[in-house]
Short mmCIF file of C-alpha atoms in Angstrom, two decimals:
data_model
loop_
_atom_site.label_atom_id
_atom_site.label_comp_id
_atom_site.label_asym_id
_atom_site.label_seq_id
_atom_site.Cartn_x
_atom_site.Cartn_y
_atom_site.Cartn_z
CA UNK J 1367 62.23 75.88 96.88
CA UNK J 1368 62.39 73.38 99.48
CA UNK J 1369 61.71 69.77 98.96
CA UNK J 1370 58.35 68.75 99.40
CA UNK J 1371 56.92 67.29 102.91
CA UNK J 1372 55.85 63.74 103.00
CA UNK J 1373 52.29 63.25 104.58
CA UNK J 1374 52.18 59.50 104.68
CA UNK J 1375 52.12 58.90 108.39
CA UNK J 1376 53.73 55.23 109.34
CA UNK J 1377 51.36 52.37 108.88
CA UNK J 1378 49.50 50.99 111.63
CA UNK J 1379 50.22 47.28 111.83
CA UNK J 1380 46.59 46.27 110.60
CA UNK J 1381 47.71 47.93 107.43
CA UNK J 1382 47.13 51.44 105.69
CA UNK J 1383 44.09 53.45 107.30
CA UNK J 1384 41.50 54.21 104.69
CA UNK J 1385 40.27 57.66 104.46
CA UNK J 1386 36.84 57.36 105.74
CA UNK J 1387 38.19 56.12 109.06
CA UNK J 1388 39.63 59.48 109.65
CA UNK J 1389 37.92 62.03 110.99
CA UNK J 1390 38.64 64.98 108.41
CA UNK J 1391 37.58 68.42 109.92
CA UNK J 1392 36.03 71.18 106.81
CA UNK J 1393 38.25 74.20 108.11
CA UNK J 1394 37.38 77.33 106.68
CA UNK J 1395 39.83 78.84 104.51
CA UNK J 1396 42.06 81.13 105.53
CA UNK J 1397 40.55 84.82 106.00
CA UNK J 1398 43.08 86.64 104.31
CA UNK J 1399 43.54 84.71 100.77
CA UNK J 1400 46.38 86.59 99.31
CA UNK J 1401 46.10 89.71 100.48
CA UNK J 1402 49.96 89.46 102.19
CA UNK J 1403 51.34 87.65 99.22
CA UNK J 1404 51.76 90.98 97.16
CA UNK J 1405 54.65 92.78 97.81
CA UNK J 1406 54.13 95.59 100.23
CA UNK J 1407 53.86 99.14 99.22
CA UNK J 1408 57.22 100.67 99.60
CA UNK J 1409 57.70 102.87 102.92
CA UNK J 1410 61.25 102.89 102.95
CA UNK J 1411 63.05 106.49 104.41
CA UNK J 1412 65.13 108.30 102.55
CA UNK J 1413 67.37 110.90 103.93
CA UNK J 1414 65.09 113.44 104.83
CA UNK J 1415 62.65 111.28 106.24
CA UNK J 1416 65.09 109.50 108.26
CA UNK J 1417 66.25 112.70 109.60
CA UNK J 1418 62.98 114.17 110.45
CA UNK J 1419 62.05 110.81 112.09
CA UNK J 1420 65.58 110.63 114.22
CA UNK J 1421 64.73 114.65 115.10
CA UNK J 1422 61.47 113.95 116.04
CA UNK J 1423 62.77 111.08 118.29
CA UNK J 1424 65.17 113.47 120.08
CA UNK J 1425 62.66 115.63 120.84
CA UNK J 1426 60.22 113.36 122.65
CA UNK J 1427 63.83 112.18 124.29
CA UNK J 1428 64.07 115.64 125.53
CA UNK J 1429 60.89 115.81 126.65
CA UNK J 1430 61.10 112.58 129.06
CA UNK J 1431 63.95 113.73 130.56
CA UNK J 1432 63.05 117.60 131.10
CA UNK J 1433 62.60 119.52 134.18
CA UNK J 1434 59.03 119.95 134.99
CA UNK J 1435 57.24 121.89 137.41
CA UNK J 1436 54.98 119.25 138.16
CA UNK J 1437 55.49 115.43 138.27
CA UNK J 1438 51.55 114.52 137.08
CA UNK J 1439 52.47 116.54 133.57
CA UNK J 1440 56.12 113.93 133.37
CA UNK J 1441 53.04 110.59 134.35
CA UNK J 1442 51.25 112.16 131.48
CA UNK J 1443 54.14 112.12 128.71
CA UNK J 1444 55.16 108.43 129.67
CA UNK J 1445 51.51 107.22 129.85
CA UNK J 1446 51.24 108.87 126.42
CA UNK J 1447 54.72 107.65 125.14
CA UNK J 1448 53.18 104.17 126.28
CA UNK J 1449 49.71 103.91 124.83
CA UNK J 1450 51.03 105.26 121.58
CA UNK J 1451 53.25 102.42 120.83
CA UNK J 1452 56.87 104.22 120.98
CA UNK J 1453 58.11 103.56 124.69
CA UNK J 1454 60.24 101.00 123.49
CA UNK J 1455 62.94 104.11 122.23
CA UNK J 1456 62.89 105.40 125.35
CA UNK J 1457 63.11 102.85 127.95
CA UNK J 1458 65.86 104.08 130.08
CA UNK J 1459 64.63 107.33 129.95
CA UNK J 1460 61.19 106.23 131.59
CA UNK J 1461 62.55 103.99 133.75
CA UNK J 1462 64.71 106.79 135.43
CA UNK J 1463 61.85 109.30 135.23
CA UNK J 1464 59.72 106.96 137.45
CA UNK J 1465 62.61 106.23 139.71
CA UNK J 1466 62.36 110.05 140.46
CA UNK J 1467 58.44 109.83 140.62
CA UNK J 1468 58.66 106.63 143.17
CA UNK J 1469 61.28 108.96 145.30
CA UNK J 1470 58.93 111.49 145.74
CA UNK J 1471 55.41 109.65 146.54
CA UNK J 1472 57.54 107.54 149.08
CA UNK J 1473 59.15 110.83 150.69
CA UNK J 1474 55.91 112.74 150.21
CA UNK J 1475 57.78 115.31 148.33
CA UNK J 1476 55.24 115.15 146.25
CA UNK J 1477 53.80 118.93 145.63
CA UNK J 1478 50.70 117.82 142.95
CA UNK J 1479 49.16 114.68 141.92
CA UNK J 1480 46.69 114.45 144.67
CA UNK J 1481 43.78 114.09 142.18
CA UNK J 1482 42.10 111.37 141.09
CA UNK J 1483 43.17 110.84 137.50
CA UNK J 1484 47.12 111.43 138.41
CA UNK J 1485 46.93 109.31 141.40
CA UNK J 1486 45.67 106.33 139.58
CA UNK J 1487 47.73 107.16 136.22
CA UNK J 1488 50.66 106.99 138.70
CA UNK J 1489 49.80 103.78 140.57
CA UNK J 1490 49.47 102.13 137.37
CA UNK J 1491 52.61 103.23 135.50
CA UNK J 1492 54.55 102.27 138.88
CA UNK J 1493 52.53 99.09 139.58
CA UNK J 1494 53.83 97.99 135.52
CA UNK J 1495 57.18 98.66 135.83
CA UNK J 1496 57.91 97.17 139.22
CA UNK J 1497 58.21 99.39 141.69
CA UNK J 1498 56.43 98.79 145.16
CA UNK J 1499 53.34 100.83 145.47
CA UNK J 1500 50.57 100.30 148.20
CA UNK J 1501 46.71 100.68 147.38
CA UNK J 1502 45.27 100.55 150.15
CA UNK J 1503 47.32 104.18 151.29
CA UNK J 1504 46.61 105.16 147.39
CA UNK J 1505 42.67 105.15 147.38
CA UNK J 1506 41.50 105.40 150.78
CA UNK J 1507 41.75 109.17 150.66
CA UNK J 1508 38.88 108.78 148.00
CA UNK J 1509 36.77 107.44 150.32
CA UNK J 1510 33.75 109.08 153.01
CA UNK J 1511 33.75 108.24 156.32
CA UNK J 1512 31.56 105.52 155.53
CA UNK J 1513 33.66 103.43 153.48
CA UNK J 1514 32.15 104.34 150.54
CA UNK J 1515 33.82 106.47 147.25
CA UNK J 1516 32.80 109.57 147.22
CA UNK J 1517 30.30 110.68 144.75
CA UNK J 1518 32.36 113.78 143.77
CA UNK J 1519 34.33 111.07 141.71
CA UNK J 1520 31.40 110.34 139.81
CA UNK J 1521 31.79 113.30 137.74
CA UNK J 1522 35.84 113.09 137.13
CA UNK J 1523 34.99 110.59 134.03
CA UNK J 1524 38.65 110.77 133.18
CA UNK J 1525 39.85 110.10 136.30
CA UNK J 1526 36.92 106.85 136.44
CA UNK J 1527 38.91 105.46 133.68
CA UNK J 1528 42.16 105.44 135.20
CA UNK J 1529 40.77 104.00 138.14
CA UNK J 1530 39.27 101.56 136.23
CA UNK J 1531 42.19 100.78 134.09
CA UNK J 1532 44.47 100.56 137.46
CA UNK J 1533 42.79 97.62 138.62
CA UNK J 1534 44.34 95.27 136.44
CA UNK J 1535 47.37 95.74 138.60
CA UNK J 1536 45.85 94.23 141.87
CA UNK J 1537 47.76 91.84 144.00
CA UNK J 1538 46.48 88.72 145.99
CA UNK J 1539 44.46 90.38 149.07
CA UNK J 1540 43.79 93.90 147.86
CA UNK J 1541 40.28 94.19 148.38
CA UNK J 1542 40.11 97.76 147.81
CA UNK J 1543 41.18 97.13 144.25
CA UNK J 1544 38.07 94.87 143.88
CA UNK J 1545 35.58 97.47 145.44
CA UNK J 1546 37.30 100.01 142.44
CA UNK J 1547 36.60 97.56 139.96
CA UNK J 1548 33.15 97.61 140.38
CA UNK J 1549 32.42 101.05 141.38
CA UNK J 1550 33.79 102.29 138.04
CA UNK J 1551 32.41 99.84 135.58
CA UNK J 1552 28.84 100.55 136.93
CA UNK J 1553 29.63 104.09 136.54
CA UNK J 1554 31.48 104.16 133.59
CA UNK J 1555 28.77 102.22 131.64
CA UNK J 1556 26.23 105.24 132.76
CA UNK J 1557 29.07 107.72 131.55
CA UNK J 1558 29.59 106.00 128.04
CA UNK J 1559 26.01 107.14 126.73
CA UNK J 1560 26.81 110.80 128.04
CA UNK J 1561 30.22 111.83 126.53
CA UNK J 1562 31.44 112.59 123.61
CA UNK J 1563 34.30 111.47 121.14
CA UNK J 1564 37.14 110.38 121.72
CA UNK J 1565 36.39 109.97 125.71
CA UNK J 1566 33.63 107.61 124.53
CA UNK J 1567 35.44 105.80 121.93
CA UNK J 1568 38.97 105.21 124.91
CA UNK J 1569 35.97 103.95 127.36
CA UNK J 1570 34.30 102.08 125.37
CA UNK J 1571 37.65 100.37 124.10
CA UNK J 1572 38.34 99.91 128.33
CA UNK J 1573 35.47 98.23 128.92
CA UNK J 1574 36.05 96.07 126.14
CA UNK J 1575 39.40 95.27 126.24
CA UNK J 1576 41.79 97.32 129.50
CA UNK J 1577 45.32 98.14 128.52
CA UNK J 1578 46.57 94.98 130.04
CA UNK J 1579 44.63 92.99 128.06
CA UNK J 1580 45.04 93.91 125.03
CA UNK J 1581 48.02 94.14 122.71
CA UNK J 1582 50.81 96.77 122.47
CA UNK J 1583 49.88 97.70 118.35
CA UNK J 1584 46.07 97.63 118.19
CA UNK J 1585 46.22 100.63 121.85
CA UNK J 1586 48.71 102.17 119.62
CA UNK J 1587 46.57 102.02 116.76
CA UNK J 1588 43.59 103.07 118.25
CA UNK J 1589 45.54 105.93 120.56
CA UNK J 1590 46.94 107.69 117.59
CA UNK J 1591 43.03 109.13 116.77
CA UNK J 1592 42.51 109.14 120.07
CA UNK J 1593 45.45 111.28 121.17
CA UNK J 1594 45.07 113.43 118.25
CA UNK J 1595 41.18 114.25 119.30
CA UNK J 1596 41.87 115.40 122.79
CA UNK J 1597 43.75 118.78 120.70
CA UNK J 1598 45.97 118.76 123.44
CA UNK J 1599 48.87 116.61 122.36
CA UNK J 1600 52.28 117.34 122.47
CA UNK J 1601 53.15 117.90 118.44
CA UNK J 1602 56.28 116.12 118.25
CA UNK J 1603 55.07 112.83 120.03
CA UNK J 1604 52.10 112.66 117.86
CA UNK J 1605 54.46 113.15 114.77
CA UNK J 1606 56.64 110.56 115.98
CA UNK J 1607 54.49 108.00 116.65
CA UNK J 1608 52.63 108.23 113.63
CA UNK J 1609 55.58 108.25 111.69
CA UNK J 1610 56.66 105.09 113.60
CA UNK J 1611 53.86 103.05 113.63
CA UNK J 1612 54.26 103.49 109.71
CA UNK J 1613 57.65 102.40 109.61
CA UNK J 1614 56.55 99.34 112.05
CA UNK J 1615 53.43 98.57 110.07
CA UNK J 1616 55.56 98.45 106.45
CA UNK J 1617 57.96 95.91 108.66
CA UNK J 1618 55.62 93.86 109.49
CA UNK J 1619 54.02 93.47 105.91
CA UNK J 1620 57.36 92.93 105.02
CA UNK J 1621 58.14 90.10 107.13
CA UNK J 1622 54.47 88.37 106.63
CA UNK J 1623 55.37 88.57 102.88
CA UNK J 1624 58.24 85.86 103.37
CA UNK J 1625 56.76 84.10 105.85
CA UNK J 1626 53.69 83.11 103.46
CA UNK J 1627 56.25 82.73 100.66
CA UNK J 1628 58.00 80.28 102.78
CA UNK J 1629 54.85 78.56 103.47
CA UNK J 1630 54.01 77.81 100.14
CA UNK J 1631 57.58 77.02 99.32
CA UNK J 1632 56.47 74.18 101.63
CA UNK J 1633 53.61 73.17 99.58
CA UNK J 1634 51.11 72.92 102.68
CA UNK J 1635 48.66 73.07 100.57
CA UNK J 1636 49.18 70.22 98.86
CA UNK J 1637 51.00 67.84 101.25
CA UNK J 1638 48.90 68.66 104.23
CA UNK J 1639 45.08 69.65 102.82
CA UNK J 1640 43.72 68.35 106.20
CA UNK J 1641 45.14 71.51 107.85
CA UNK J 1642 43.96 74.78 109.06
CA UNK J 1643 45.82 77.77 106.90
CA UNK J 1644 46.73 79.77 109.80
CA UNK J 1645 50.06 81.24 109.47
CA UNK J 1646 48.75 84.74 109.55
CA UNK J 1647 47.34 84.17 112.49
CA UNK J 1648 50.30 82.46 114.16
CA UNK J 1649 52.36 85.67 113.13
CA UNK J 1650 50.20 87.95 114.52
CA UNK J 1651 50.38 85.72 117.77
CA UNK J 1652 54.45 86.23 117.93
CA UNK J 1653 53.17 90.41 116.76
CA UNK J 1654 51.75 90.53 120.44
CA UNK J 1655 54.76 89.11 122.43
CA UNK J 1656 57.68 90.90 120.08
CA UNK J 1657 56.38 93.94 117.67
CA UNK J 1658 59.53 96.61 117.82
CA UNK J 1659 62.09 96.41 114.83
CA UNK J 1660 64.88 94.71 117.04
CA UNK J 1661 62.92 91.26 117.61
CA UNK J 1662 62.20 90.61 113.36
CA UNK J 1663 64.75 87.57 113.46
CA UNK J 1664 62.59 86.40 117.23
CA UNK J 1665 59.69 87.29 115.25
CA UNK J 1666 60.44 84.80 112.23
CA UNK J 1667 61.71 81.89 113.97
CA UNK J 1668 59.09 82.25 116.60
CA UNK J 1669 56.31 82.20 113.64
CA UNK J 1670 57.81 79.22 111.77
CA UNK J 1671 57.99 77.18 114.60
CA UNK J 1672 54.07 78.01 115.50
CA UNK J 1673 53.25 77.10 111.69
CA UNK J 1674 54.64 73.87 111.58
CA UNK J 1675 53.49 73.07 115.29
CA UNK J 1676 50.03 73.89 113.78
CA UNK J 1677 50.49 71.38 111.01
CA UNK J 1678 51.39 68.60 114.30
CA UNK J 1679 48.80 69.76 116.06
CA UNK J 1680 46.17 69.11 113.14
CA UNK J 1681 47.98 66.01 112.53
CA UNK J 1682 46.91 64.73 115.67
CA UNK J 1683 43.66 66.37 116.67
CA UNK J 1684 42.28 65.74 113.48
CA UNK J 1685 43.79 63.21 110.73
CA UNK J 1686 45.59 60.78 112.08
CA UNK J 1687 44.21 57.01 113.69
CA UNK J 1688 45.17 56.46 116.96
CA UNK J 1689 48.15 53.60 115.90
CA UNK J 1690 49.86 55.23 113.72
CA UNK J 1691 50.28 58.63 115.79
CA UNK J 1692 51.47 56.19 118.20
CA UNK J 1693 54.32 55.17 115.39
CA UNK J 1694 54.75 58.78 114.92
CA UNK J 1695 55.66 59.50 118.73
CA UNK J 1696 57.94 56.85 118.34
CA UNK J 1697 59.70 58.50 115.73
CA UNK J 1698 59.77 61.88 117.64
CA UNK J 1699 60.98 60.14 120.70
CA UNK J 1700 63.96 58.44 118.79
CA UNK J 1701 65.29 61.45 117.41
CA UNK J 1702 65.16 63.44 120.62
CA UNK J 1703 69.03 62.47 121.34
CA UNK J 1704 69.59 64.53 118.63
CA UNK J 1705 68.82 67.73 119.66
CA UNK J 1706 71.31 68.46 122.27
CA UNK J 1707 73.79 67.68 119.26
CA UNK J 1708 72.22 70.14 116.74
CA UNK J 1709 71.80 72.81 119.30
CA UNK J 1710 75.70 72.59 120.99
CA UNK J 1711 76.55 72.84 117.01
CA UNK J 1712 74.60 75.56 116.13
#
């Protein structure tokens, strides 16, 4: 256990600071009680597991980097692969597979994809990973020859969403993007009260929250049902991701586990009872920025460093007087030399 954590901040010079001149906040407890602190339920692979899931990942391999007749059915796959959480296994693969896709548009090779939904699913998957794509050339074609869309669009609800969702990739000046925008949320707010699961449900969740606002697990989490209700998934992708996100999920219950063990191995609790218990929160935080398997040591450090920032952060916003966080910055300032040591030595 590590030693315990002094919270006697240095003396002001009038003397010690009595409680009731500082200004204690009542923070709520934390949310989650102990609900982490149990171990997690075991979801380790064996053999055959492991070999289904390593099959299964070959499959969806082979399936990115395929032949197809069309290029709007390869968009599909990697948008898929994308909102269900596993592109990170396949990022070369996708990468080259757009390089193609970009080739083609640019050449006007292109011999489908002039639809709505597939133009707008390809803007936006070339918009996100870098490639230089122009919008005004994109959705002009869906306009009449007064400027306005076209109100054939109006019933392509599907393709409405991918407009809608391709916005979020709009660059200073594009005022086409802005006329989208707004076209499809009025119109997608009519169409929400009309359809039926799981269009509803992926509208619904745009509206809310697009996919560039929101966070890599929870559109993988909620794209698994969704994926799954269309009926018209690709098998092998829906079995991998599933089986991945399962395999992610037990990791991260894993990793929570210590993290709250380490907290209380801190007694913060004790030591610091001023302080909001946040630490789940503060790993779910570092969740959004790093979630694959690769970034768990990222993910730890990252989380610790957030906790014990918290515990400043309360320090100052909340408990201490005003002289003796000014001792306290002194202190911080007069170690600073140090860490250019400690770093060049570790």
């Amino acid at each position: 256990m590590s030693s315990p954590i002094s919270t006697n901040l240095v003396p002001s010079q009038h003397g010690n600071t009595s409680k009731e001149n500082r200004h204690l906040s009542n923070f709520k407890a934390s949310f989650w009680g102990d609900v982490f602190l149990s171990s997690p339920s075991q979801m380790e692979m064996d053999a055959g597991t492991q070999h289904e899931y390593e099959e299964l990942k070959q499959e969806v391999r082979r399936i990115l980097v395929a032949n197809m007749d069309k290029s709007s059915q390869k968009l599909h796959i990697i948008d898929a692969v994308q909102r269900l959480g596993v592109a990170y296994h396949f990022e070369k693969e996708i990468e080259e597979a757009l390089q193609i896709i970009y080739h083609h548009h640019c050449n006007h090779i292109e011999i489908d994809g002039d639809d709505l939904y597939t133009t707008a699913v390809r803007f936006r998957l070339l918009r996100e990973h870098g490639f230089d794509v122009h919008c005004a050339a994109t959705f002009n074609k869906f306009k009449d020859e007064n400027g306005n869309f076209k109100e054939s669009l109006i019933g392509d609800v599907k393709g409405m969403l991918e407009l809608y969702e391709a916005t979020d990739f709009q660059l200073h000046g594009e005022n086409i993007l802005e006329e989208v925008l707004s076209f499809t949320t009025f119109h997608l707010k009519l169409a929400e009260t009309t359809v039926d699961y799981p269009l509803y449900t992926q509208i619904a969740n745009a509206l809310k929250r697009p996919l560039r606002k929101s966070l890599p697990r929870l559109i993988a989490r909620s794209y698994i049902s969704i994926y799954e209700g269309y009926g018209t998934q690709d098998e092998n992708l829906m079995k991998f991701a599933k089986l991945d996100f399962k395999i992610l999920q037990h990791l991260h219950k894993k990793e929570i586990n210590k993290i709250i063990r380490w907290w209380k191995d801190l007694d913060v609790a004790i030591n610091f009872p001023f302080i909001r218990d946040r630490f789940v929160e503060c790993y779910f935080w570092k969740l959004g920025v790093y979630f694959e398997s690769h970034y768990a040591i990222v993910r730890n450090f990252a989380t610790k460093v957030i906790c014990l920032i918290s515990i400043l952060d309360d320090i100052y916003d909340v408990y201490g007087p005003f002289e003796e966080l000014k001792s306290l910055q002194k202190q911080f300032k007069g170690h600073i030399k140090h860490i250019s040591t400690f770093t060049s030595n570790h």
